[in-house]
Structure formats: structure tokens, C-alpha cells
Coordinates of C-alpha atoms in Angstrom, one line a residue:
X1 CA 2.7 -5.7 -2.0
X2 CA -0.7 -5.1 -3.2
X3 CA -0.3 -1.5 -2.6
X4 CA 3.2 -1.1 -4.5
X5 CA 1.6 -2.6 -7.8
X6 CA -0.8 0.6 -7.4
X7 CA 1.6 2.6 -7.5
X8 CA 3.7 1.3 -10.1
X9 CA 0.4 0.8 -12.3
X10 CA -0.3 4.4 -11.4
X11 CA 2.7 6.0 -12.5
X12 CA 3.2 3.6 -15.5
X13 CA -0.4 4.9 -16.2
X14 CA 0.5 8.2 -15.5
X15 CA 3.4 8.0 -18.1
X16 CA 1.7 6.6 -20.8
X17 CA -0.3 9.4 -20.6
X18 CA 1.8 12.4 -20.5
X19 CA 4.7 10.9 -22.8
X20 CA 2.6 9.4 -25.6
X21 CA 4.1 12.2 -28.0
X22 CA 7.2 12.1 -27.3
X23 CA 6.4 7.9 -28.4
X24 CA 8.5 8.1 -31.8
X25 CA 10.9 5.3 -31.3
X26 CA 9.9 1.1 -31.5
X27 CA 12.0 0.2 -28.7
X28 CA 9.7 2.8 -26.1
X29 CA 5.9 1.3 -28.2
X30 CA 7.0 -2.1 -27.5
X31 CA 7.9 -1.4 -23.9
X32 CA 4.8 0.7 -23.4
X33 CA 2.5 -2.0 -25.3
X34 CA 3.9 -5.0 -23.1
X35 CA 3.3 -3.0 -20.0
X36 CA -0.1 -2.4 -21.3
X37 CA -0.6 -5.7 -21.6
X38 CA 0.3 -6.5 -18.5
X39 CA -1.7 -4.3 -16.9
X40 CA -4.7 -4.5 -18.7
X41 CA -4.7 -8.6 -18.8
X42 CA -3.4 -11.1 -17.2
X43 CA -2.8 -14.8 -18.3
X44 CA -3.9 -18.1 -16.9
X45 CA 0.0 -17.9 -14.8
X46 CA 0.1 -14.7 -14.1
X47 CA -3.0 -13.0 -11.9
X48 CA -1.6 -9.4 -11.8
X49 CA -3.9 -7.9 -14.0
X50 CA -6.9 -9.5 -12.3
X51 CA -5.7 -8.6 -8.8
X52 CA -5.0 -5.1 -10.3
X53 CA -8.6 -4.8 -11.7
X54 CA -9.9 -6.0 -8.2
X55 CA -7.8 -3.8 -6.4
X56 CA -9.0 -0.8 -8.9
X57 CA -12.8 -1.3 -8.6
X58 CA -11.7 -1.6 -4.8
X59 CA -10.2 2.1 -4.7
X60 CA -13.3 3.1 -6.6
X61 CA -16.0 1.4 -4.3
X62 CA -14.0 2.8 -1.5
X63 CA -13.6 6.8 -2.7
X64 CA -17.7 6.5 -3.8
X65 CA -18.6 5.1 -0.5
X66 CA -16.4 7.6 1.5
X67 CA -18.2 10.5 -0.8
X68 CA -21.6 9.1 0.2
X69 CA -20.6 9.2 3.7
X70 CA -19.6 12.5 3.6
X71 CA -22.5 13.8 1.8
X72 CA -24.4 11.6 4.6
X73 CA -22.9 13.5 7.4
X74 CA -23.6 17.2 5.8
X75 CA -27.2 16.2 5.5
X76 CA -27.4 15.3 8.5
X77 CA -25.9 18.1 10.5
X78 CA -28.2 20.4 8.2
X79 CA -31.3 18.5 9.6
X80 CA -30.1 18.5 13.3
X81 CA -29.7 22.2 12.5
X82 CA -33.2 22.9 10.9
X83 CA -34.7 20.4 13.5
X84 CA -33.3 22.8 16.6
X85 CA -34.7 26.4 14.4
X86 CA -37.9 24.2 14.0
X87 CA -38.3 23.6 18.1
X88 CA -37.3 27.7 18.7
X89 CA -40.0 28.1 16.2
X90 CA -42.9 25.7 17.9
X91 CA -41.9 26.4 21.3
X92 CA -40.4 30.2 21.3
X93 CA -40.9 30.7 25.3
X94 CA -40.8 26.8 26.6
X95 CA -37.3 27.8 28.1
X96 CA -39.3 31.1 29.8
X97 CA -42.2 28.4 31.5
X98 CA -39.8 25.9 32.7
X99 CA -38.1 29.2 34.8
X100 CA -41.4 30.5 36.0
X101 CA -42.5 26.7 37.1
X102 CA -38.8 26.4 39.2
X103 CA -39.8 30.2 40.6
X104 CA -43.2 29.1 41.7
X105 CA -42.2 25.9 43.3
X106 CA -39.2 27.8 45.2
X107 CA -41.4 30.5 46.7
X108 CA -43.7 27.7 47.5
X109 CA -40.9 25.7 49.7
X110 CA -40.3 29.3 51.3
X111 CA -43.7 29.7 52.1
X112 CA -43.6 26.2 54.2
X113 CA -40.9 27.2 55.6
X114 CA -42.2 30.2 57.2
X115 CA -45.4 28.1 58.1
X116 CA -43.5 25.6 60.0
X117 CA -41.7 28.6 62.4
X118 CA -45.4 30.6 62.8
X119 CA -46.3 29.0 66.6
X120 CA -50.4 28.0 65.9
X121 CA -52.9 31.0 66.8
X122 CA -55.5 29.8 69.3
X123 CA -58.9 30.4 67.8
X124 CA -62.2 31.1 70.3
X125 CA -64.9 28.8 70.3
X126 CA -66.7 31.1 68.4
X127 CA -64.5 31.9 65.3
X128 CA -63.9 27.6 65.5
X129 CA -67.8 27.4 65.0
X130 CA -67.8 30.2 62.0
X131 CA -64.8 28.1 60.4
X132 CA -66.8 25.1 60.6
X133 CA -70.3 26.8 58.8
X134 CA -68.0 28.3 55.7
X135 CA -67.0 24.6 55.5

């Protein structure tokens, strides 16, 4: 309901403003100043122009809190994107370290592995004895 008075009040609006020179006769000023009336005020019976006032100040809350929104989501794409140029620029080769630390741990689990298949050498007495003065 609330919704069809909008749009009535917006075209009668809408009217009012693009016919006001072709305004010449009374019967159209009279019609044009009731509706006015109507519109712009509304008596201790009828709440229509209240209600339309409400639901005006409603549209206009509405559109400035959507174009906040909006203007809330630009910014913050624009930070996300000088945050991510900011980290290339702090930490250019980070990507480059974590490869070499995943290189080094994989040719140290192949190293084990070859460990574990090499059958124990048997050491001399003497070269035992040598091991244990480096120690």
C-alpha cells in the first residue's frame, strides 16, 4: 500500500513539475493545490502526509546508507589490494624460502632413506679407539 502512495506521490510530483506552465486554467490550480495539500500535510484524520514524510526520509536514509556501503566496500577492496603490494614489497622472496626449506627437508628424508638400506660397516678396534679420542 505503502509503496503505491510512492508512486502516486511520485508521479503527482513529477507532474507538478513538468506541467506547471501549461497551469493556465483554475479548475487544474485547484486540483494541483489540493493535492499539494495532501501531500505536503496531513490533518488530525487523515495520516497520509505523515506516513508519506516517514516513508520519504525512509527512501533517503536507505539510498545514503546503501551509498555509504558502497563506498565502504571500494575502500576496502583498495586496502586489501595495497595491503597484498605492501607484503610483495616487505617480503619479495618469502615464497622462494618456503620452496628451498620443503627442498632441504625432502633431500633430507632421502638421505635417511638411503641410511636405513646401507648394512653397518664393521670398524677395527683401532679406528673404534681413534673415533672415541676425536670425541
Amino acid at each position: 500500500k505503502s509503496l503505491a502512495k510512492l508512486r502516486e506521490k511520485f508521479s503527482l510530483d513529477q507532474t507538478i513539475g513538468t506541467s506547471e506552465p501549461d497551469l493556465s486554467s483554475s479548475s487544474v490550480r485547484s486540483q494541483l493545490c489540493f493535492s499539494r495539500q495532501t501531500l505536503d500535510a496531513g490533518s488530525q484524520t487523515d495520516i497520509s502526509g505523515e506516513v508519506g514524510a516517514r516513508s520519504r526520509s525512509n527512501l533517503a536514509e536507505r539510498v545514503r546508507l546503501s551509498l555509504q556501503y558502497e563506498e565502504a566496500k571500494r575502500s576496502m577492496a583498495n586496502l586489501k589490494i595495497e595491503l597484498s603490494k605492501l607484503d610483495s614489497e616487505a617480503w619479495p622472496g618469502a615464497l622462494d624460502v618456503e620452496k628451498e626449506k620443503l627442498m632441504l627437508i625432502n633431500e633430507k628424508e632421502e638421505l635417511l632413506k638411503e641410511l636405513q638400506f646401507i648394512t653397518p660397516r664393521k670398524r677395527t678396534q683401532d679406528e673404534l679407539e681413534h673415533l672415541e679420542a676425536e670425541r
